[in-house]
Amino acid sequence: MARATRSTARKPRLRAIPGHATPAAGPTLPASPVSSEDEREATLAYARSVLEAEAQAILGLMGRLGDSFLRALELVRDSVQTVVTGVGKAGLIGQKLSATLASTGIRSVFLHPTEAVHGDLGRVGRGDVILALSNSGATEELVRLLPSFKRLGAPVIAITGDAESPLARGADVVLDIGRIEEACPMGMVPTASTAALHAIGDALAMAVLRARPFGSAEYALLHPGGKIGRSVMRVFELMRSGPSNPVVRDNAKLSEAVVVMTNTPGRPGATNVVDRQGRLVGIFTDGDLRRLVEQGRTNFDVPIREVMGKRPRCVGPEVLVLEATKLMREFRVDQLPVVDAEGKAVGLLDVQDLLAARYF
């Protein structure tokens, strides 16, 4: 099993805030108001040193990636399911890693070690791989699960800061982040080490993503809500179709068109006008009807083809809704007919539906 070499990345020196002791252990640090200008500057300088320490911890990982990382990638990529586990802060990082894997098409669950020994090991099956996170590598709740994982036939990838720890010795693959100085006055609060755990988890997840046939369309399937979902939604997913698609023949009377607009489910503010073959030849809208009334041309027996909008702008069902929305904004229209490759009216895109889906 390949072991990464120790990092030689420079560890930044954390600056002490004047008036604050930095004990190795003992009483709680006294609170001090940030009032004077010197104190403000010292506090900001210290906060910057925390960021520097975490940044250096992450950069130090770059030289540690090697064969073990590639083996971990293969195990995750080819697994039936990736089970992520950890305790405390490492467990919280693990939950995020599991969510990232799931969002990119890798089946993944988070397994809490305490619950695992009380039945949740049933979540693990043959063909699964375990991602176990522990900076110390000595977390008792995690280490005692190793024999169970072996009996279940699930290989273990350990992400740890100690390549000689019990967790590392019991794992099949070790991703060693090295010993990392924490970015806190006491050198105890998980900060730089959790930043490193988070970063190497992301690096693994993204490397797995790159190694699989998984594109933006698949990603959108798993993110139907919010901005991501809207960015890849196609017109056919939002258009009014079937009984909700208002359609009249071009030889129908104006009165028939108004009835269709009124009785179609959802009461769209327009109707597609088609020829005998169902091909789109025009559109008639509420705005067209109002203009006829203003002009005193309210003969409801007139054929719709004489008062309809001819050569209407239209879109195909596979067009992105974002593009259709841009077209409606540009030409200031509230409806767009949707036609197939043969020019047949298969739907209607209505501004009310775009508003409901938050495209406007």
GROMACS .gro file of C-alpha atoms in nm:
model
  360
    1MET     CA    1   0.000   0.000   0.000
    2ALA     CA    2   0.157   0.324  -0.115
    3ARG     CA    3   0.221   0.592   0.148
    4ALA     CA    4   0.255   0.959   0.066
    5THR     CA    5   0.560   1.146   0.193
    6ARG     CA    6   0.534   1.403   0.468
    7SER     CA    7   0.454   1.753   0.351
    8THR     CA    8   0.729   2.011   0.352
    9ALA     CA    9   0.488   2.302   0.311
   10ARG     CA   10   0.579   2.598   0.534
   11LYS     CA   11   0.350   2.632   0.833
   12PRO     CA   12   0.251   2.998   0.890
   13ARG     CA   13   0.311   3.140   1.237
   14LEU     CA   14  -0.017   3.241   1.401
   15ARG     CA   15   0.010   3.590   1.545
   16ALA     CA   16  -0.100   3.641   1.904
   17ILE     CA   17  -0.343   3.922   1.980
   18PRO     CA   18  -0.192   4.166   2.233
   19GLY     CA   19  -0.332   4.107   2.582
   20HIS     CA   20  -0.434   3.747   2.501
   21ALA     CA   21  -0.244   3.455   2.646
   22THR     CA   22  -0.189   3.146   2.434
   23PRO     CA   23  -0.179   2.860   2.684
   24ALA     CA   24  -0.115   2.503   2.575
   25ALA     CA   25  -0.390   2.397   2.812
   26GLY     CA   26  -0.575   2.530   3.110
   27PRO     CA   27  -0.822   2.813   3.171
   28THR     CA   28  -1.048   2.960   2.903
   29LEU     CA   29  -0.906   3.261   2.720
   30PRO     CA   30  -1.040   3.587   2.863
   31ALA     CA   31  -1.274   3.788   2.646
   32SER     CA   32  -1.148   4.129   2.538
   33PRO     CA   33  -1.346   4.404   2.362
   34VAL     CA   34  -1.218   4.505   2.020
   35SER     CA   35  -1.220   4.879   2.080
   36SER     CA   36  -0.890   5.050   2.012
   37GLU     CA   37  -0.748   5.084   1.665
   38ASP     CA   38  -0.445   4.875   1.762
   39GLU     CA   39  -0.672   4.597   1.888
   40ARG     CA   40  -0.878   4.607   1.568
   41GLU     CA   41  -0.568   4.576   1.354
   42ALA     CA   42  -0.430   4.296   1.569
   43THR     CA   43  -0.756   4.104   1.546
   44LEU     CA   44  -0.768   4.136   1.168
   45ALA     CA   45  -0.404   4.034   1.143
   46TYR     CA   46  -0.474   3.724   1.351
   47ALA     CA   47  -0.781   3.635   1.141
   48ARG     CA   48  -0.567   3.664   0.828
   49SER     CA   49  -0.311   3.429   0.982
   50VAL     CA   50  -0.587   3.171   1.037
   51LEU     CA   51  -0.677   3.190   0.669
   52GLU     CA   52  -0.311   3.161   0.577
   53ALA     CA   53  -0.271   2.852   0.797
   54GLU     CA   54  -0.571   2.682   0.636
   55ALA     CA   55  -0.456   2.780   0.286
   56GLN     CA   56  -0.110   2.635   0.353
   57ALA     CA   57  -0.265   2.314   0.486
   58ILE     CA   58  -0.458   2.273   0.161
   59LEU     CA   59  -0.163   2.363  -0.062
   60GLY     CA   60   0.048   2.110   0.127
   61LEU     CA   61  -0.179   1.834  -0.001
   62MET     CA   62  -0.074   1.885  -0.363
   63GLY     CA   63   0.256   1.705  -0.320
   64ARG     CA   64   0.093   1.419  -0.132
   65LEU     CA   65  -0.126   1.293  -0.415
   66GLY     CA   66  -0.002   0.981  -0.586
   67ASP     CA   67  -0.081   0.614  -0.647
   68SER     CA   68  -0.300   0.582  -0.338
   69PHE     CA   69  -0.518   0.870  -0.460
   70LEU     CA   70  -0.557   0.702  -0.801
   71ARG     CA   71  -0.649   0.373  -0.635
   72ALA     CA   72  -0.908   0.551  -0.419
   73LEU     CA   73  -1.053   0.710  -0.731
   74GLU     CA   74  -1.092   0.371  -0.898
   75LEU     CA   75  -1.260   0.219  -0.594
   76VAL     CA   76  -1.514   0.502  -0.566
   77ARG     CA   77  -1.578   0.514  -0.940
   78ASP     CA   78  -1.644   0.141  -0.966
   79SER     CA   79  -1.835   0.099  -0.639
   80VAL     CA   80  -2.202   0.010  -0.608
   81GLN     CA   81  -2.223   0.271  -0.333
   82THR     CA   82  -1.978   0.491  -0.144
   83VAL     CA   83  -2.038   0.486   0.231
   84VAL     CA   84  -1.880   0.785   0.406
   85THR     CA   85  -1.822   0.772   0.781
   86GLY     CA   86  -1.661   0.982   1.052
   87VAL     CA   87  -1.718   1.132   1.397
   88GLY     CA   88  -1.738   1.494   1.513
   89LYS     CA   89  -1.598   1.759   1.278
   90ALA     CA   90  -1.461   1.491   1.045
   91GLY     CA   91  -1.810   1.341   1.035
   92LEU     CA   92  -1.959   1.674   0.932
   93ILE     CA   93  -1.700   1.702   0.655
   94GLY     CA   94  -1.793   1.345   0.558
   95GLN     CA   95  -2.161   1.434   0.531
   96LYS     CA   96  -2.074   1.710   0.287
   97LEU     CA   97  -1.850   1.475   0.088
   98SER     CA   98  -2.129   1.217   0.067
   99ALA     CA   99  -2.370   1.486  -0.055
  100THR     CA  100  -2.120   1.600  -0.320
  101LEU     CA  101  -2.076   1.245  -0.448
  102ALA     CA  102  -2.451   1.190  -0.463
  103SER     CA  103  -2.504   1.515  -0.651
  104THR     CA  104  -2.260   1.401  -0.919
  105GLY     CA  105  -2.421   1.065  -0.980
  106ILE     CA  106  -2.226   0.845  -0.734
  107ARG     CA  107  -2.461   0.658  -0.500
  108SER     CA  108  -2.356   0.757  -0.150
  109VAL     CA  109  -2.480   0.753   0.208
  110PHE     CA  110  -2.335   0.881   0.533
  111LEU     CA  111  -2.298   0.618   0.807
  112HIS     CA  112  -2.263   0.738   1.166
  113PRO     CA  113  -2.023   0.502   1.345
  114THR     CA  114  -2.231   0.493   1.665
  115GLU     CA  115  -2.549   0.403   1.479
  116ALA     CA  116  -2.356   0.154   1.265
  117VAL     CA  117  -2.295  -0.083   1.557
  118HIS     CA  118  -2.665  -0.075   1.639
  119GLY     CA  119  -2.794  -0.194   1.303
  120ASP     CA  120  -2.703   0.070   1.047
  121LEU     CA  121  -2.429  -0.156   0.914
  122GLY     CA  122  -2.716  -0.296   0.711
  123ARG     CA  123  -2.661   0.003   0.481
  124VAL     CA  124  -2.331  -0.152   0.370
  125GLY     CA  125  -2.325  -0.429   0.111
  126ARG     CA  126  -2.079  -0.617  -0.106
  127GLY     CA  127  -1.958  -0.393  -0.385
  128ASP     CA  128  -1.965  -0.085  -0.162
  129VAL     CA  129  -1.655   0.112  -0.065
  130ILE     CA  130  -1.598   0.289   0.268
  131LEU     CA  131  -1.454   0.640   0.297
  132ALA     CA  132  -1.348   0.680   0.661
  133LEU     CA  133  -1.243   1.028   0.778
  134SER     CA  134  -1.039   1.086   1.094
  135ASN     CA  135  -0.754   1.331   1.137
  136SER     CA  136  -0.602   1.135   1.425
  137GLY     CA  137  -0.682   0.796   1.276
  138ALA     CA  138  -0.746   0.673   1.628
  139THR     CA  139  -1.117   0.750   1.666
  140GLU     CA  140  -1.241   0.454   1.869
  141GLU     CA  141  -1.592   0.443   1.720
  142LEU     CA  142  -1.444   0.428   1.372
  143VAL     CA  143  -1.161   0.183   1.433
  144ARG     CA  144  -1.391  -0.078   1.589
  145LEU     CA  145  -1.592  -0.089   1.264
  146LEU     CA  146  -1.295  -0.206   1.055
  147PRO     CA  147  -1.347  -0.581   1.118
  148SER     CA  148  -1.715  -0.547   1.027
  149PHE     CA  149  -1.631  -0.371   0.701
  150LYS     CA  150  -1.386  -0.650   0.619
  151ARG     CA  151  -1.647  -0.919   0.690
  152LEU     CA  152  -1.893  -0.735   0.464
  153GLY     CA  153  -1.638  -0.729   0.182
  154ALA     CA  154  -1.626  -0.348   0.163
  155PRO     CA  155  -1.275  -0.202   0.106
  156VAL     CA  156  -1.183   0.093   0.327
  157ILE     CA  157  -1.026   0.419   0.213
  158ALA     CA  158  -0.887   0.607   0.513
  159ILE     CA  159  -0.844   0.983   0.495
  160THR     CA  160  -0.627   1.067   0.792
  161GLY     CA  161  -0.342   1.277   0.922
  162ASP     CA  162  -0.148   0.979   1.059
  163ALA     CA  163  -0.041   0.710   0.816
  164GLU     CA  164   0.066   0.484   1.107
  165SER     CA  165  -0.260   0.511   1.299
  166PRO     CA  166  -0.494   0.217   1.374
  167LEU     CA  167  -0.736   0.338   1.106
  168ALA     CA  168  -0.461   0.360   0.845
  169ARG     CA  169  -0.321   0.017   0.935
  170GLY     CA  170  -0.664  -0.140   0.895
  171ALA     CA  171  -0.750   0.036   0.566
  172ASP     CA  172  -0.699  -0.087   0.211
  173VAL     CA  173  -0.598   0.258   0.082
  174VAL     CA  174  -0.469   0.554   0.281
  175LEU     CA  175  -0.492   0.919   0.179
  176ASP     CA  176  -0.250   1.078   0.423
  177ILE     CA  177  -0.298   1.453   0.473
  178GLY     CA  178  -0.001   1.466   0.714
  179ARG     CA  179   0.026   1.621   1.057
  180ILE     CA  180  -0.125   1.968   1.039
  181GLU     CA  181  -0.091   2.246   1.295
  182GLU     CA  182  -0.436   2.376   1.383
  183ALA     CA  183  -0.512   2.743   1.328
  184CYS     CA  184  -0.625   2.823   1.679
  185PRO     CA  185  -0.457   2.987   1.980
  186MET     CA  186  -0.459   2.656   2.172
  187GLY     CA  187  -0.358   2.443   1.874
  188MET     CA  188  -0.653   2.215   1.946
  189VAL     CA  189  -0.969   2.328   1.764
  190PRO     CA  190  -1.008   2.140   1.430
  191THR     CA  191  -0.956   2.414   1.171
  192ALA     CA  192  -0.664   2.367   0.932
  193SER     CA  193  -0.701   1.989   0.951
  194THR     CA  194  -1.072   1.999   0.864
  195ALA     CA  195  -0.996   2.240   0.579
  196ALA     CA  196  -0.752   1.981   0.446
  197LEU     CA  197  -1.002   1.695   0.491
  198HIS     CA  198  -1.264   1.900   0.307
  199ALA     CA  199  -1.026   1.986   0.023
  200ILE     CA  200  -0.895   1.634  -0.038
  201GLY     CA  201  -1.256   1.505  -0.031
  202ASP     CA  202  -1.350   1.756  -0.298
  203ALA     CA  203  -1.042   1.666  -0.501
  204LEU     CA  204  -1.141   1.299  -0.490
  205ALA     CA  205  -1.506   1.368  -0.579
  206MET     CA  206  -1.414   1.592  -0.873
  207ALA     CA  207  -1.151   1.348  -1.001
  208VAL     CA  208  -1.415   1.072  -0.994
  209LEU     CA  209  -1.656   1.303  -1.178
  210ARG     CA  210  -1.393   1.368  -1.446
  211ALA     CA  211  -1.336   0.995  -1.487
  212ARG     CA  212  -1.704   0.917  -1.553
  213PRO     CA  213  -1.943   0.997  -1.842
  214PHE     CA  214  -2.140   1.259  -1.651
  215GLY     CA  215  -2.226   1.596  -1.805
  216SER     CA  216  -2.439   1.902  -1.738
  217ALA     CA  217  -2.758   1.730  -1.855
  218GLU     CA  218  -2.712   1.446  -1.603
  219TYR     CA  219  -2.619   1.697  -1.333
  220ALA     CA  220  -2.937   1.892  -1.400
  221LEU     CA  221  -3.147   1.576  -1.363
  222LEU     CA  222  -3.025   1.558  -1.004
  223HIS     CA  223  -3.082   1.932  -0.945
  224PRO     CA  224  -3.432   2.007  -1.077
  225GLY     CA  225  -3.479   2.297  -0.840
  226GLY     CA  226  -3.324   2.642  -0.824
  227LYS     CA  227  -3.098   2.817  -1.072
  228ILE     CA  228  -2.927   2.499  -1.192
  229GLY     CA  229  -3.254   2.332  -1.286
  230ARG     CA  230  -3.382   2.641  -1.466
  231SER     CA  231  -3.059   2.678  -1.665
  232VAL     CA  232  -3.105   2.346  -1.846
  233MET     CA  233  -3.484   2.308  -1.861
  234ARG     CA  234  -3.621   2.250  -2.211
  235VAL     CA  235  -3.935   2.403  -2.356
  236PHE     CA  236  -4.117   2.068  -2.372
  237GLU     CA  237  -4.091   2.043  -1.993
  238LEU     CA  238  -4.282   2.368  -1.938
  239MET     CA  239  -4.503   2.417  -2.244
  240ARG     CA  240  -4.879   2.361  -2.247
  241SER     CA  241  -4.944   2.047  -2.447
  242GLY     CA  242  -5.219   1.792  -2.512
  243PRO     CA  243  -5.557   1.917  -2.381
  244SER     CA  244  -5.385   2.231  -2.248
  245ASN     CA  245  -5.256   2.328  -2.594
  246PRO     CA  246  -5.511   2.568  -2.751
  247VAL     CA  247  -5.555   2.499  -3.124
  248VAL     CA  248  -5.808   2.610  -3.388
  249ARG     CA  249  -5.825   2.556  -3.764
  250ASP     CA  250  -5.751   2.854  -3.985
  251ASN     CA  251  -6.103   2.837  -4.133
  252ALA     CA  252  -6.271   2.859  -3.790
  253LYS     CA  253  -6.469   3.166  -3.691
  254LEU     CA  254  -6.330   3.426  -3.452
  255SER     CA  255  -6.599   3.323  -3.202
  256GLU     CA  256  -6.465   2.965  -3.203
  257ALA     CA  257  -6.113   3.089  -3.130
  258VAL     CA  258  -6.238   3.291  -2.832
  259VAL     CA  259  -6.424   2.985  -2.700
  260VAL     CA  260  -6.107   2.774  -2.729
  261MET     CA  261  -5.903   3.039  -2.545
  262THR     CA  262  -6.166   3.049  -2.271
  263ASN     CA  263  -6.228   2.677  -2.229
  264THR     CA  264  -5.875   2.538  -2.261
  265PRO     CA  265  -5.741   2.431  -1.917
  266GLY     CA  266  -5.538   2.711  -1.765
  267ARG     CA  267  -5.716   2.967  -1.986
  268PRO     CA  268  -5.415   3.067  -2.198
  269GLY     CA  269  -5.419   3.414  -2.344
  270ALA     CA  270  -5.378   3.287  -2.699
  271THR     CA  271  -5.451   3.004  -2.940
  272ASN     CA  272  -5.241   2.843  -3.208
  273VAL     CA  273  -5.393   2.853  -3.555
  274VAL     CA  274  -5.319   2.554  -3.780
  275ASP     CA  275  -5.392   2.433  -4.131
  276ARG     CA  276  -5.554   2.102  -4.228
  277GLN     CA  277  -5.229   1.912  -4.160
  278GLY     CA  278  -5.191   2.068  -3.815
  279ARG     CA  279  -4.904   2.291  -3.921
  280LEU     CA  280  -4.883   2.630  -3.750
  281VAL     CA  281  -4.997   2.918  -3.972
  282GLY     CA  282  -5.070   3.187  -3.713
  283ILE     CA  283  -5.156   3.285  -3.357
  284PHE     CA  284  -5.442   3.482  -3.206
  285THR     CA  285  -5.404   3.647  -2.864
  286ASP     CA  286  -5.603   3.844  -2.609
  287GLY     CA  287  -5.413   4.150  -2.729
  288ASP     CA  288  -5.535   4.091  -3.085
  289LEU     CA  289  -5.895   4.071  -2.957
  290ARG     CA  290  -5.863   4.397  -2.764
  291ARG     CA  291  -5.726   4.574  -3.070
  292LEU     CA  292  -6.023   4.452  -3.278
  293VAL     CA  293  -6.261   4.591  -3.016
  294GLU     CA  294  -6.077   4.926  -3.014
  295GLN     CA  295  -6.107   4.942  -3.393
  296GLY     CA  296  -6.477   4.850  -3.390
  297ARG     CA  297  -6.411   4.528  -3.583
  298THR     CA  298  -6.602   4.290  -3.358
  299ASN     CA  299  -6.750   4.062  -3.621
  300PHE     CA  300  -6.721   3.724  -3.451
  301ASP     CA  301  -6.820   3.544  -3.769
  302VAL     CA  302  -6.503   3.650  -3.953
  303PRO     CA  303  -6.258   3.361  -4.026
  304ILE     CA  304  -5.972   3.361  -3.777
  305ARG     CA  305  -5.715   3.357  -4.061
  306GLU     CA  306  -5.820   3.714  -4.151
  307VAL     CA  307  -5.744   3.859  -3.806
  308MET     CA  308  -5.472   3.628  -3.670
  309GLY     CA  309  -5.107   3.718  -3.636
  310LYS     CA  310  -4.932   3.567  -3.938
  311ARG     CA  311  -4.577   3.422  -3.934
  312PRO     CA  312  -4.557   3.415  -3.553
  313ARG     CA  313  -4.227   3.364  -3.380
  314CYS     CA  314  -4.205   3.009  -3.247
  315VAL     CA  315  -3.962   2.766  -3.086
  316GLY     CA  316  -3.894   2.394  -3.091
  317PRO     CA  317  -3.964   2.171  -2.790
  318GLU     CA  318  -3.594   2.099  -2.732
  319VAL     CA  319  -3.495   2.466  -2.709
  320LEU     CA  320  -3.373   2.583  -2.368
  321VAL     CA  321  -3.642   2.770  -2.178
  322LEU     CA  322  -3.383   3.041  -2.109
  323GLU     CA  323  -3.349   3.102  -2.485
  324ALA     CA  324  -3.727   3.108  -2.531
  325THR     CA  325  -3.757   3.355  -2.243
  326LYS     CA  326  -3.496   3.580  -2.402
  327LEU     CA  327  -3.694   3.571  -2.728
  328MET     CA  328  -4.018   3.667  -2.549
  329ARG     CA  329  -3.845   3.956  -2.375
  330GLU     CA  330  -3.684   4.079  -2.698
  331PHE     CA  331  -4.009   4.083  -2.897
  332ARG     CA  332  -4.237   4.166  -2.601
  333VAL     CA  333  -4.476   3.877  -2.650
  334ASP     CA  334  -4.655   3.677  -2.381
  335GLN     CA  335  -4.692   3.349  -2.572
  336LEU     CA  336  -4.475   3.145  -2.806
  337PRO     CA  337  -4.611   2.861  -3.020
  338VAL     CA  338  -4.406   2.542  -2.998
  339VAL     CA  339  -4.365   2.347  -3.323
  340ASP     CA  340  -4.201   2.015  -3.408
  341ALA     CA  341  -3.965   1.940  -3.698
  342GLU     CA  342  -4.264   1.924  -3.937
  343GLY     CA  343  -4.397   2.262  -3.828
  344LYS     CA  344  -4.693   2.114  -3.638
  345ALA     CA  345  -4.818   2.304  -3.333
  346VAL     CA  346  -4.737   2.075  -3.040
  347GLY     CA  347  -4.761   2.328  -2.759
  348LEU     CA  348  -4.775   2.683  -2.633
  349LEU     CA  349  -4.528   2.854  -2.399
  350ASP     CA  350  -4.711   3.106  -2.181
  351VAL     CA  351  -4.555   3.389  -1.980
  352GLN     CA  352  -4.761   3.290  -1.675
  353ASP     CA  353  -4.583   2.956  -1.664
  354LEU     CA  354  -4.246   3.128  -1.696
  355LEU     CA  355  -4.337   3.357  -1.407
  356ALA     CA  356  -4.438   3.061  -1.193
  357ALA     CA  357  -4.105   2.891  -1.273
  358ARG     CA  358  -3.921   3.219  -1.188
  359TYR     CA  359  -3.775   3.287  -1.530
  360PHE     CA  360  -3.897   3.646  -1.506
   0.00000   0.00000   0.00000
